[in-house]
CSV table of C-alpha atoms in Angstrom, one decimal:
chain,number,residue,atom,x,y,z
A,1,UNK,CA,114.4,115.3,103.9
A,2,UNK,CA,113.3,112.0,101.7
A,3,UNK,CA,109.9,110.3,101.7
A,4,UNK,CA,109.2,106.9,100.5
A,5,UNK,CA,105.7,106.0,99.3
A,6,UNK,CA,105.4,102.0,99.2
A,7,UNK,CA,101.7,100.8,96.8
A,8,UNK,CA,101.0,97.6,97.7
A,9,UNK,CA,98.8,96.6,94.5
A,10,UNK,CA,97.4,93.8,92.8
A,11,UNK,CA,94.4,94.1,90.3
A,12,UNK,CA,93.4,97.1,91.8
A,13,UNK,CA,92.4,99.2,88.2
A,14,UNK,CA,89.6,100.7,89.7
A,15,UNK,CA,91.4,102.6,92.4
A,16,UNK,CA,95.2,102.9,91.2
A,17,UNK,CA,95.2,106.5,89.3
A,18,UNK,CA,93.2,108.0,92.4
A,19,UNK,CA,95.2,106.7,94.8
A,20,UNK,CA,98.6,107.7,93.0
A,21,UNK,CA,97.0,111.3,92.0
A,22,UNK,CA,95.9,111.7,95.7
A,23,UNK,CA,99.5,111.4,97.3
A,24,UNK,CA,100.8,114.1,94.6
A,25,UNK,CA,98.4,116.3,95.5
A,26,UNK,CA,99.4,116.4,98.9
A,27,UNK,CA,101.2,119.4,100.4
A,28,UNK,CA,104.8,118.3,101.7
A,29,UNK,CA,107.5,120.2,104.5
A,30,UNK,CA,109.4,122.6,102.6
A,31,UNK,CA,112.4,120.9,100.6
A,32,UNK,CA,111.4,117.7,100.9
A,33,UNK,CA,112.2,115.3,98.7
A,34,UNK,CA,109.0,112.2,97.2
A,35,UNK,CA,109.7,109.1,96.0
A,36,UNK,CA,106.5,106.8,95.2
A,37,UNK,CA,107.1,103.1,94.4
A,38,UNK,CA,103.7,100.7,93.3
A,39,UNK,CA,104.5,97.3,93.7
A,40,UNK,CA,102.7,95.7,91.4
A,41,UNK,CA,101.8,91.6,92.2
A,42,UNK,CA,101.7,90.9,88.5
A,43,UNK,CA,98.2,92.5,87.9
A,44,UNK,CA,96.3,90.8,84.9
A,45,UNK,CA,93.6,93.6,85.3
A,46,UNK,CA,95.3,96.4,83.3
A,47,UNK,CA,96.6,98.0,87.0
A,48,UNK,CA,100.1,97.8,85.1
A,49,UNK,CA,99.2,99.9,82.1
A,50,UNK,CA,97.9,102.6,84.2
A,51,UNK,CA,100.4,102.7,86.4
A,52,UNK,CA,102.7,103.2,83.1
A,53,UNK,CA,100.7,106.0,82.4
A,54,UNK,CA,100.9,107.3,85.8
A,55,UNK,CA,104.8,107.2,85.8
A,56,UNK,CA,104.8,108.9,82.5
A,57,UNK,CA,102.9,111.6,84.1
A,58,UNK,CA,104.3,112.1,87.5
A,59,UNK,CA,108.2,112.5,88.6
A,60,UNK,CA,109.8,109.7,90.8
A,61,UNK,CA,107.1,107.3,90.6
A,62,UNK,CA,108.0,103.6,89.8
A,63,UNK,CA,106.9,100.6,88.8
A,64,UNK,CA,108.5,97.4,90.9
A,65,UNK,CA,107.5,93.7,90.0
A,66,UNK,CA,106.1,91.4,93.1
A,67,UNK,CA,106.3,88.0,91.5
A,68,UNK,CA,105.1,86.5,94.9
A,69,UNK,CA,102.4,88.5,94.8
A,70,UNK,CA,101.9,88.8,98.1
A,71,UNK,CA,101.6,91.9,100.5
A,72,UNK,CA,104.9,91.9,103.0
A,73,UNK,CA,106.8,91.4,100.2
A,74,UNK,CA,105.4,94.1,98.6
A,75,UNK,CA,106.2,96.4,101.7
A,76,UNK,CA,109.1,95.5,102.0
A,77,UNK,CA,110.3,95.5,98.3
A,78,UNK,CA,109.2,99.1,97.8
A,79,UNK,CA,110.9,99.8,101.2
A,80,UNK,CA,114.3,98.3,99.9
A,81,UNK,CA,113.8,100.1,96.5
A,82,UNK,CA,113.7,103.5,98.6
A,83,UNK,CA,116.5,103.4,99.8
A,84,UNK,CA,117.6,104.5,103.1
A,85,UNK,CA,115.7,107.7,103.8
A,86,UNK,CA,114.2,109.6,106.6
A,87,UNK,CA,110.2,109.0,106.4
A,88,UNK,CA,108.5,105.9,104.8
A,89,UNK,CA,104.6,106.0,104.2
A,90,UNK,CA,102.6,102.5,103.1
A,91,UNK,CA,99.4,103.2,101.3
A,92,UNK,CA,97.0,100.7,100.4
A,93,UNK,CA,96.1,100.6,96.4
A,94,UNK,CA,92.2,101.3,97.5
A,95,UNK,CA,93.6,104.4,100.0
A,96,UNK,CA,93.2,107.5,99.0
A,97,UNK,CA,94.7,110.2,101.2
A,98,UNK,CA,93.8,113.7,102.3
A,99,UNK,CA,96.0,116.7,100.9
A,100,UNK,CA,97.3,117.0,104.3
A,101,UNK,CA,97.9,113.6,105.2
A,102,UNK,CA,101.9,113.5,104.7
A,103,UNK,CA,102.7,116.7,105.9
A,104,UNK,CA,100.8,116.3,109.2
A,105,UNK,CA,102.1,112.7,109.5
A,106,UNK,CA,105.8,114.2,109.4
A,107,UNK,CA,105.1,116.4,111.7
A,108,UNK,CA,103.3,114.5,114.8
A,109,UNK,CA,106.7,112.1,114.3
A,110,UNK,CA,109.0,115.5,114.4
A,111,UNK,CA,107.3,116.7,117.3
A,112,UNK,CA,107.2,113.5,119.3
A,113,UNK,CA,110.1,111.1,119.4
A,114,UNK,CA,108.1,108.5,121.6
A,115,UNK,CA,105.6,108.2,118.7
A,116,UNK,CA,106.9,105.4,116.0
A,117,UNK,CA,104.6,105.1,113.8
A,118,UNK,CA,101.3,107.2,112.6
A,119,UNK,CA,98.1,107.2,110.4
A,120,UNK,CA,94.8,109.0,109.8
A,121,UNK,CA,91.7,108.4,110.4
A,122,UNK,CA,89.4,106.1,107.6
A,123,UNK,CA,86.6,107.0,106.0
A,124,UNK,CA,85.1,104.2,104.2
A,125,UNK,CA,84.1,104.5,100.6
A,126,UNK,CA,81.7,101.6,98.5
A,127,UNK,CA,81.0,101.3,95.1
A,128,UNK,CA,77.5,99.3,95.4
A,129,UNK,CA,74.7,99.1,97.8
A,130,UNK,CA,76.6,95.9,99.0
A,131,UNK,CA,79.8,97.8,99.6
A,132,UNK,CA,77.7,100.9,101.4
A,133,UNK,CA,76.2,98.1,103.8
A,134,UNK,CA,79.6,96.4,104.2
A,135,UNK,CA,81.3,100.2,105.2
A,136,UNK,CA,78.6,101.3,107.9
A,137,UNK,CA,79.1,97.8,109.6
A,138,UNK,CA,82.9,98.1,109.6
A,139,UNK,CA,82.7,101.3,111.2
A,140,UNK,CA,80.3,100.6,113.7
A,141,UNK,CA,81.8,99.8,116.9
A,142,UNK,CA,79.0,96.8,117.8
A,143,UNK,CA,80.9,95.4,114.3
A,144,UNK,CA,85.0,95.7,114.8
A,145,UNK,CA,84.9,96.1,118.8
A,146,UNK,CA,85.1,99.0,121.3
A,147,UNK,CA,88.9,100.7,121.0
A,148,UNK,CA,89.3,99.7,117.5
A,149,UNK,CA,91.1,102.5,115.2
A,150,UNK,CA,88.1,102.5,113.0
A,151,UNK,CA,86.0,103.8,115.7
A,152,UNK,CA,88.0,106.7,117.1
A,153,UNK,CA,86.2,110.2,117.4
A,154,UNK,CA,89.4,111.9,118.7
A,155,UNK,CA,93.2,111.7,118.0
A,156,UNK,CA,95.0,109.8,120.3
A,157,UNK,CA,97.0,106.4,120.6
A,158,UNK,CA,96.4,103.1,119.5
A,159,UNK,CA,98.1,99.8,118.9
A,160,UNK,CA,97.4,99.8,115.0
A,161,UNK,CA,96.6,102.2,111.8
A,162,UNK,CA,95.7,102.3,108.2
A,163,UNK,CA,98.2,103.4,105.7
A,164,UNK,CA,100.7,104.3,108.4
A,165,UNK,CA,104.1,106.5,108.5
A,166,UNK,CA,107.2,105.1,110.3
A,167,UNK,CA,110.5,107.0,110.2
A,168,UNK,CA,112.7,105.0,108.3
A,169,UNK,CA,115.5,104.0,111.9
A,170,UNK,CA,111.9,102.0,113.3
A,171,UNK,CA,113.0,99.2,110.4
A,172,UNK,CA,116.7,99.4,111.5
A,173,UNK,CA,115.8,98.9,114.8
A,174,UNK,CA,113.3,96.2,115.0
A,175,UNK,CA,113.2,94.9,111.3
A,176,UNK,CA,111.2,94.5,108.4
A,177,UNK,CA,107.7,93.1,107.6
A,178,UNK,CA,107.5,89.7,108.1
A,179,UNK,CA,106.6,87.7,104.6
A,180,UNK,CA,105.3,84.6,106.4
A,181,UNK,CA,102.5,86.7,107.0
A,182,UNK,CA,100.0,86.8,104.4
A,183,UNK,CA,97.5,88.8,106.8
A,184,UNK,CA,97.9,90.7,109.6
A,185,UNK,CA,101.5,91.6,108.8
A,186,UNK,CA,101.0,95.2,110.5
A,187,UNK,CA,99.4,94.1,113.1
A,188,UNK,CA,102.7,92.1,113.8
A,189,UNK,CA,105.0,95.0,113.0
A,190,UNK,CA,102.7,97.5,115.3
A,191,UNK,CA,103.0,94.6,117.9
A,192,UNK,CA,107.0,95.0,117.7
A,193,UNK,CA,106.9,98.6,117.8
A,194,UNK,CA,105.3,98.2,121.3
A,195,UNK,CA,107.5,95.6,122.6
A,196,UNK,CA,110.4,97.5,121.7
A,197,UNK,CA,108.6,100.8,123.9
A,198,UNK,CA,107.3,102.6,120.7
A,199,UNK,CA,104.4,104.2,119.9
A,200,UNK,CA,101.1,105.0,117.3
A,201,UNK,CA,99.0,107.2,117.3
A,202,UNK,CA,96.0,108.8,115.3
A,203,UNK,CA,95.9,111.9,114.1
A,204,UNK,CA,92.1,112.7,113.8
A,205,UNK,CA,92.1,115.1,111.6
A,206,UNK,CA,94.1,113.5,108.6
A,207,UNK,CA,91.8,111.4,106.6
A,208,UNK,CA,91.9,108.3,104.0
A,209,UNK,CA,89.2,106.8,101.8
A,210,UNK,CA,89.0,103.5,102.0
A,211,UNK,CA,86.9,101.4,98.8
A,212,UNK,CA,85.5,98.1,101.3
A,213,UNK,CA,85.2,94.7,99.6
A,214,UNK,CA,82.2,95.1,97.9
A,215,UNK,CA,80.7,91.6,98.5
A,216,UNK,CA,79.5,89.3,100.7
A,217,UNK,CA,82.4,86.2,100.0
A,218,UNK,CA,85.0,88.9,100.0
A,219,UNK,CA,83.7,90.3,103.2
A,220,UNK,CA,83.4,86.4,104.8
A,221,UNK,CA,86.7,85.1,103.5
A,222,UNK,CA,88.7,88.7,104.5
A,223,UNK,CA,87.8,88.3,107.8
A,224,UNK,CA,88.2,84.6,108.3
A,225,UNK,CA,92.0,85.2,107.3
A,226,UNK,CA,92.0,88.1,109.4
A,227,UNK,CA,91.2,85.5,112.7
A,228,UNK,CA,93.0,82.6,111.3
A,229,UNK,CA,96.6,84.9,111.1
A,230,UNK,CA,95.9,86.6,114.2
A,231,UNK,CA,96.7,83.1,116.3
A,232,UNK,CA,99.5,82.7,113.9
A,233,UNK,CA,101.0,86.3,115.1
A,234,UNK,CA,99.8,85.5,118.6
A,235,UNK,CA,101.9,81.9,118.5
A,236,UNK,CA,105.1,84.4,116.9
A,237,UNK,CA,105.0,86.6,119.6
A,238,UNK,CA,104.0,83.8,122.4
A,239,UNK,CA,101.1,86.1,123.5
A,240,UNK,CA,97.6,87.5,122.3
A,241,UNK,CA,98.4,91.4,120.5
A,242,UNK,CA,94.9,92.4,121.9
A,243,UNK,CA,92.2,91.5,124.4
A,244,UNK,CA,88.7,91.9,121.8
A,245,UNK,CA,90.3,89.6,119.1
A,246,UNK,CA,89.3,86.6,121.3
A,247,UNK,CA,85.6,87.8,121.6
A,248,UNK,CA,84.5,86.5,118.6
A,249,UNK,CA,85.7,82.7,118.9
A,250,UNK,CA,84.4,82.6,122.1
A,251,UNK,CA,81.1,83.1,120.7
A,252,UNK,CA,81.7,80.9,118.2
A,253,UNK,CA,82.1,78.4,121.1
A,254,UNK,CA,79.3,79.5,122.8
A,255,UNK,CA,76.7,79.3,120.1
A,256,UNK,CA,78.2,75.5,119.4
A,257,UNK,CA,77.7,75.3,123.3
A,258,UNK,CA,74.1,76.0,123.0
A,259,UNK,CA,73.1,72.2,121.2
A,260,UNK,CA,73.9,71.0,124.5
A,261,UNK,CA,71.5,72.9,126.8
A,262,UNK,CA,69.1,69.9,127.0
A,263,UNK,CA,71.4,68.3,129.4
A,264,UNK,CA,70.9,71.3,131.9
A,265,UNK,CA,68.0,72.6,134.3
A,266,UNK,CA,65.7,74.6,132.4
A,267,UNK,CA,66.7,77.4,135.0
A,268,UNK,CA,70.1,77.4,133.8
A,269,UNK,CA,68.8,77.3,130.1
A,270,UNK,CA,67.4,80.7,130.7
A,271,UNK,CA,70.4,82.1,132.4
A,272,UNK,CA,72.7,80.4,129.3
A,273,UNK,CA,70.4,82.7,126.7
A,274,UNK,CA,71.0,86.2,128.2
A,275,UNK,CA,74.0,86.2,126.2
A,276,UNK,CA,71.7,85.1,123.0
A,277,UNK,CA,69.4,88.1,123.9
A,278,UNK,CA,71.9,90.7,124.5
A,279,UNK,CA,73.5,90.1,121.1
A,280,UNK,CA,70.3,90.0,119.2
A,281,UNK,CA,69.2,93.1,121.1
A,282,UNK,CA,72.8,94.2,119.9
A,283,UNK,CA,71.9,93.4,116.4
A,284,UNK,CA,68.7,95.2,116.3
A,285,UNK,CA,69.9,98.1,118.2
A,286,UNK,CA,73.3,99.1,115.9
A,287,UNK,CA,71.2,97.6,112.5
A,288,UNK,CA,68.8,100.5,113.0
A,289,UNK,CA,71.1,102.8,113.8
A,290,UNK,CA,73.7,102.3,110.5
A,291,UNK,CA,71.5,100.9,108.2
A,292,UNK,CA,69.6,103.0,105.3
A,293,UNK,CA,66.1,102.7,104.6
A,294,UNK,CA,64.1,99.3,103.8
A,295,UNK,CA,68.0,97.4,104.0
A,296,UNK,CA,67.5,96.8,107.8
A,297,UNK,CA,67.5,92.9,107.8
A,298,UNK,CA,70.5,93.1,104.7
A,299,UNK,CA,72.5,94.7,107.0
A,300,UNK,CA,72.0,93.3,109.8
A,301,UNK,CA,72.8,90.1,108.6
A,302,UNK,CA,76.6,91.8,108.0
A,303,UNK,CA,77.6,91.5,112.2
A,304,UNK,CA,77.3,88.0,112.5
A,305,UNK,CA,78.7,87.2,109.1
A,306,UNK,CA,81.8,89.5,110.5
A,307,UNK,CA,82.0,88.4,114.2
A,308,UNK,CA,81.6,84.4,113.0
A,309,UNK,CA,83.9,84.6,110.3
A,310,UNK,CA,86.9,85.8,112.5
A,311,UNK,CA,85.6,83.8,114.8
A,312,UNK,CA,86.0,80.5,112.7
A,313,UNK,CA,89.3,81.2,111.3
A,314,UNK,CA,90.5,82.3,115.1
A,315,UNK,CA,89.6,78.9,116.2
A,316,UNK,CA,90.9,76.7,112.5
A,317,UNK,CA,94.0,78.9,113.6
A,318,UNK,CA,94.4,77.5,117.0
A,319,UNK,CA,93.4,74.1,115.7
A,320,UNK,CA,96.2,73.9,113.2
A,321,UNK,CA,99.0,76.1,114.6
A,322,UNK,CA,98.7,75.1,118.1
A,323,UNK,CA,97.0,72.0,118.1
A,324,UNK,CA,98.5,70.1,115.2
A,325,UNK,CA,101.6,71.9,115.1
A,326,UNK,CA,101.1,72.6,111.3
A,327,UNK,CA,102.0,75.7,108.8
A,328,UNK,CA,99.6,78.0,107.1
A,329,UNK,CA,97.4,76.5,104.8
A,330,UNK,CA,97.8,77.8,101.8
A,331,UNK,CA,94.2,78.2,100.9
A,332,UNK,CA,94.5,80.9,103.6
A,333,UNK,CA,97.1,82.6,101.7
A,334,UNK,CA,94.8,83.6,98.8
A,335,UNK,CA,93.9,86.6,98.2
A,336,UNK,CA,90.2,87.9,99.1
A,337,UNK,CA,89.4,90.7,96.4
């Protein structure tokens, strides 16, 4: 039995070493065979010269060049460089998995052929009070939406994961990554698995760390992409992936909507707010119940930064790819570290 490791990386110093030291530290089926391959986007950081170090230290881990230094090439570089093999794991640079993780993976794929593809559950890590604000938001369910990996108590399946495992034939069958997609390039694959009658699942009790953004403009501008790509996938496929991503532009809409409330009765004002009063009552109610002492209004302020950003770059998406007809911008296509 083979196993590919694909790294995604770029600048990622801080987090490289433990991530590669965590995936050899996890237990493997008997007799199978590793292969780890950290695709580096040209890291200016000194990621590269640790990663050096790493392959001097560990067998079958290599270094692969990503001049476009963007992430489906990445995947699907490290993918290519693999060879053709039986299992292929992605794990994201800041991921750092549980000593159980791979074997388990393997064996929820070996023990049901109608599951295609299969991750753990995340466990988010910061590095700064920012960062520790950031993580309890993005795994609150009031923050990412109700069914949303992130807030799973229980294995089970669902339409996307974190640092997932596919057997290798799921790439024969429905193709690779697709490198227009700067974001949201599993989401698209997931998407395909399902079309094609696949499916993912979470095992609960497999676990990754996951070091968020830790600030503000990297939290905004993350999930602005995340919205603008998603109608860009959506336009691909010729139908929305999920229900919950169009929540937040709607509210977008409806807090433009709200400039125009002089032109109504005042009765129909008051009905128009409920909304406005549910989500502050919203804010209130999941700001007290993740946030730490004395950072209430701090984090608080980290829903609607989430739900508006996606929001916006949902509707810039539909604006310029269904609208105007027009390609990515490629301000969108910068990174957001």
């Amino acid at each position: 039995m083979k196993l590919t490791v694909v790294i995604p990386c770029r600048n990622e110093r801080p987090f490289i070493q433990q991530c590669i030291a965590a995936i050899y530290d996890c237990s493997l089926p008997s007799g199978c065979q590793l292969q780890v391959f950290v695709v580096d986007g040209m890291s200016d950081d000194g990621t590269r010269t640790v990663v050096e170090a790493c392959c001097a230290q560990y067998p079958n881990l290599y270094l692969i060049d990503n001049p476009k230094k963007l992430t489906p090439y990445a995947f699907n570089l490290g993918i290519h460089a693999g060879g053709v093999v039986d299992y292929v794991q992605i794990v994201g640079a800041r991921h750092i998995l549980s000593n159980n993780y791979l074997q388990q993976c393997i064996l929820q794929l070996q023990s049901d052929q109608s599951v295609w593809g299969v991750g753990g559950q995340i466990q988010n890590e910061s590095v700064n009070d920012t960062g520790r604000r950031i993580s309890a938001v993005m795994s609150s369910s009031f923050g990412v939406g109700m069914g949303n990996f992130r807030t799973m108590t229980a294995s089970g399946y669902t339409d996307t994961v974190t640092s997932p495992m596919y057997p290798y034939w799921v790439f024969e069958k429905i193709g690779f990554f697709d490198e227009m997609l700067v974001r949201n390039q599993d989401d698209d694959f997931n998407f395909r698995i399902a079309e094609a009658g696949g499916k993912l699942y979470l095992i609960h009790h497999i676990s990754l760390k996951y070091y968020v953004r830790a600030t503000i403009n990297g939290l905004r501008k993350q999930y602005f992409q995340y919205g603008y790509w998603k109608v860009f996938v959506n336009q691909k496929h010729g139908k929305m992936t999920t229900l919950r991503q169009l929540f937040p532009p709607l509210f977008v809409v409806y807090l433009a909507s709200l400039s125009l409330l002089f032109l109504v009765p005042s009765w129909v004002q008051l009905l128009y707010l409920v909304p406005t009063a549910l989500y502050i009552f919203g804010l209130l109610f999941f700001g007290l119940k993740v946030s730490q002492s004395g950072q209430l209004l701090q984090t608080t302020f980290l829903f609607p930064l989430l739900h508006l950003s996606y929001g916006m770059g949902y509707l810039l998406g539909i604006i310029e790819f269904i609208v105007l007809r027009k390609k990515p911008s490629d301000k969108q296509k910068e990174l957001s570290r």
